[in-house]
Amino acid sequence: MMAPPPDPARSAACDRAPRPATGWSVACARERRELAQRGARICAGLDAGVERFRTRALGETALPCLWLDATYLKVREAGRVVSMAALVATDVAPCGALTSG
């Protein structure tokens, strides 16, 4: 004996009905929020250091050696994944110390 064909109106309504959250899905959502908040805190700390590096005075600084490099990374921007350049500059001060930014 074959089952009767599904009622299109009922199946469409059932497809749109939200499923109840399970303990596992709630825990995953909570963990995603915590990771996003942790990432935001880390980036805020990095932003201040990068800004200090970018705006430091170089007028009287002697830089006998400077290396420049770049690579492209996939990043999320405005809800889309795009390719963005990451630039790295490393210089050697006269005392031999390396700085990067």
CSV table of C-alpha atoms in Angstrom, one decimal:
chain,number,residue,atom,x,y,z
A,1,MET,CA,0.0,0.0,0.0
A,2,MET,CA,1.4,3.4,-1.0
A,3,ALA,CA,1.3,6.5,1.2
A,4,PRO,CA,-0.8,9.4,-0.1
A,5,PRO,CA,1.1,12.2,-1.7
A,6,PRO,CA,2.0,15.1,0.6
A,7,ASP,CA,-0.3,18.1,0.8
A,8,PRO,CA,1.7,21.0,-0.7
A,9,ALA,CA,0.2,23.6,1.5
A,10,ARG,CA,1.0,21.6,4.7
A,11,SER,CA,4.6,20.8,3.6
A,12,ALA,CA,5.3,24.4,2.7
A,13,ALA,CA,4.1,25.6,6.1
A,14,CYS,CA,6.1,22.9,7.8
A,15,ASP,CA,9.3,23.9,5.9
A,16,ARG,CA,9.0,27.5,7.2
A,17,ALA,CA,8.2,26.5,10.8
A,18,PRO,CA,11.2,27.3,13.1
A,19,ARG,CA,12.7,24.3,14.9
A,20,PRO,CA,13.1,24.5,18.7
A,21,ALA,CA,16.6,25.2,19.9
A,22,THR,CA,18.3,22.2,21.4
A,23,GLY,CA,20.9,22.4,24.2
A,24,TRP,CA,23.6,21.7,21.7
A,25,SER,CA,22.7,24.5,19.3
A,26,VAL,CA,22.3,27.0,22.2
A,27,ALA,CA,25.8,26.1,23.5
A,28,CYS,CA,27.2,26.5,20.0
A,29,ALA,CA,25.6,29.9,19.6
A,30,ARG,CA,26.9,31.0,23.0
A,31,GLU,CA,30.4,29.8,22.1
A,32,ARG,CA,30.3,31.7,18.8
A,33,ARG,CA,29.3,34.9,20.6
A,34,GLU,CA,32.1,34.4,23.2
A,35,LEU,CA,34.7,33.8,20.5
A,36,ALA,CA,33.5,36.9,18.6
A,37,GLN,CA,33.7,39.0,21.7
A,38,ARG,CA,37.2,37.7,22.5
A,39,GLY,CA,38.4,38.4,19.0
A,40,ALA,CA,37.0,42.0,19.2
A,41,ARG,CA,38.9,42.6,22.5
A,42,ILE,CA,42.1,41.2,21.0
A,43,CYS,CA,41.7,43.4,17.9
A,44,ALA,CA,41.0,46.5,20.0
A,45,GLY,CA,44.3,46.0,21.8
A,46,LEU,CA,46.2,45.4,18.5
A,47,ASP,CA,44.6,48.5,16.9
A,48,ALA,CA,46.2,50.8,19.6
A,49,GLY,CA,49.6,49.3,19.0
A,50,VAL,CA,49.4,49.5,15.2
A,51,GLU,CA,48.2,53.1,15.4
A,52,ARG,CA,51.2,54.0,17.6
A,53,PHE,CA,53.6,52.3,15.2
A,54,ARG,CA,52.0,53.9,12.1
A,55,THR,CA,52.0,57.4,13.6
A,56,ARG,CA,55.5,57.4,15.2
A,57,ALA,CA,57.9,60.1,14.2
A,58,LEU,CA,60.6,59.0,11.7
A,59,GLY,CA,62.2,62.4,11.0
A,60,GLU,CA,65.4,61.8,12.9
A,61,THR,CA,65.4,58.0,12.7
A,62,ALA,CA,68.2,56.4,10.6
A,63,LEU,CA,67.1,53.1,9.1
A,64,PRO,CA,70.0,51.5,7.3
A,65,CYS,CA,67.9,48.5,6.2
A,66,LEU,CA,64.3,48.1,5.4
A,67,TRP,CA,62.4,45.0,4.2
A,68,LEU,CA,59.0,45.2,2.6
A,69,ASP,CA,56.7,42.2,2.0
A,70,ALA,CA,53.0,41.6,1.3
A,71,THR,CA,50.6,38.8,0.9
A,72,TYR,CA,46.9,38.5,0.1
A,73,LEU,CA,44.6,37.0,2.7
A,74,LYS,CA,40.9,36.1,2.5
A,75,VAL,CA,39.1,38.3,5.0
A,76,ARG,CA,35.5,38.9,5.9
A,77,GLU,CA,34.3,42.5,5.2
A,78,ALA,CA,30.7,43.7,5.4
A,79,GLY,CA,29.5,40.1,5.4
A,80,ARG,CA,31.5,39.0,2.4
A,81,VAL,CA,34.8,37.2,2.0
A,82,VAL,CA,37.2,39.3,0.0
A,83,SER,CA,40.9,39.2,-0.8
A,84,MET,CA,42.9,41.9,1.0
A,85,ALA,CA,46.6,42.7,1.1
A,86,ALA,CA,48.6,42.4,4.3
A,87,LEU,CA,51.7,44.5,4.3
A,88,VAL,CA,54.7,44.0,6.5
A,89,ALA,CA,57.6,46.4,6.9
A,90,THR,CA,60.7,45.4,9.0
A,91,ASP,CA,63.5,47.8,9.6
A,92,VAL,CA,66.9,47.6,11.3
A,93,ALA,CA,67.9,50.5,13.5
A,94,PRO,CA,71.5,51.5,13.8
A,95,CYS,CA,71.8,49.6,17.1
A,96,GLY,CA,70.7,46.4,15.3
A,97,ALA,CA,67.2,46.2,16.8
A,98,LEU,CA,64.4,45.0,14.5
A,99,THR,CA,61.0,46.6,14.5
A,100,SER,CA,58.0,45.4,12.5
A,101,GLY,CA,54.7,46.7,11.5
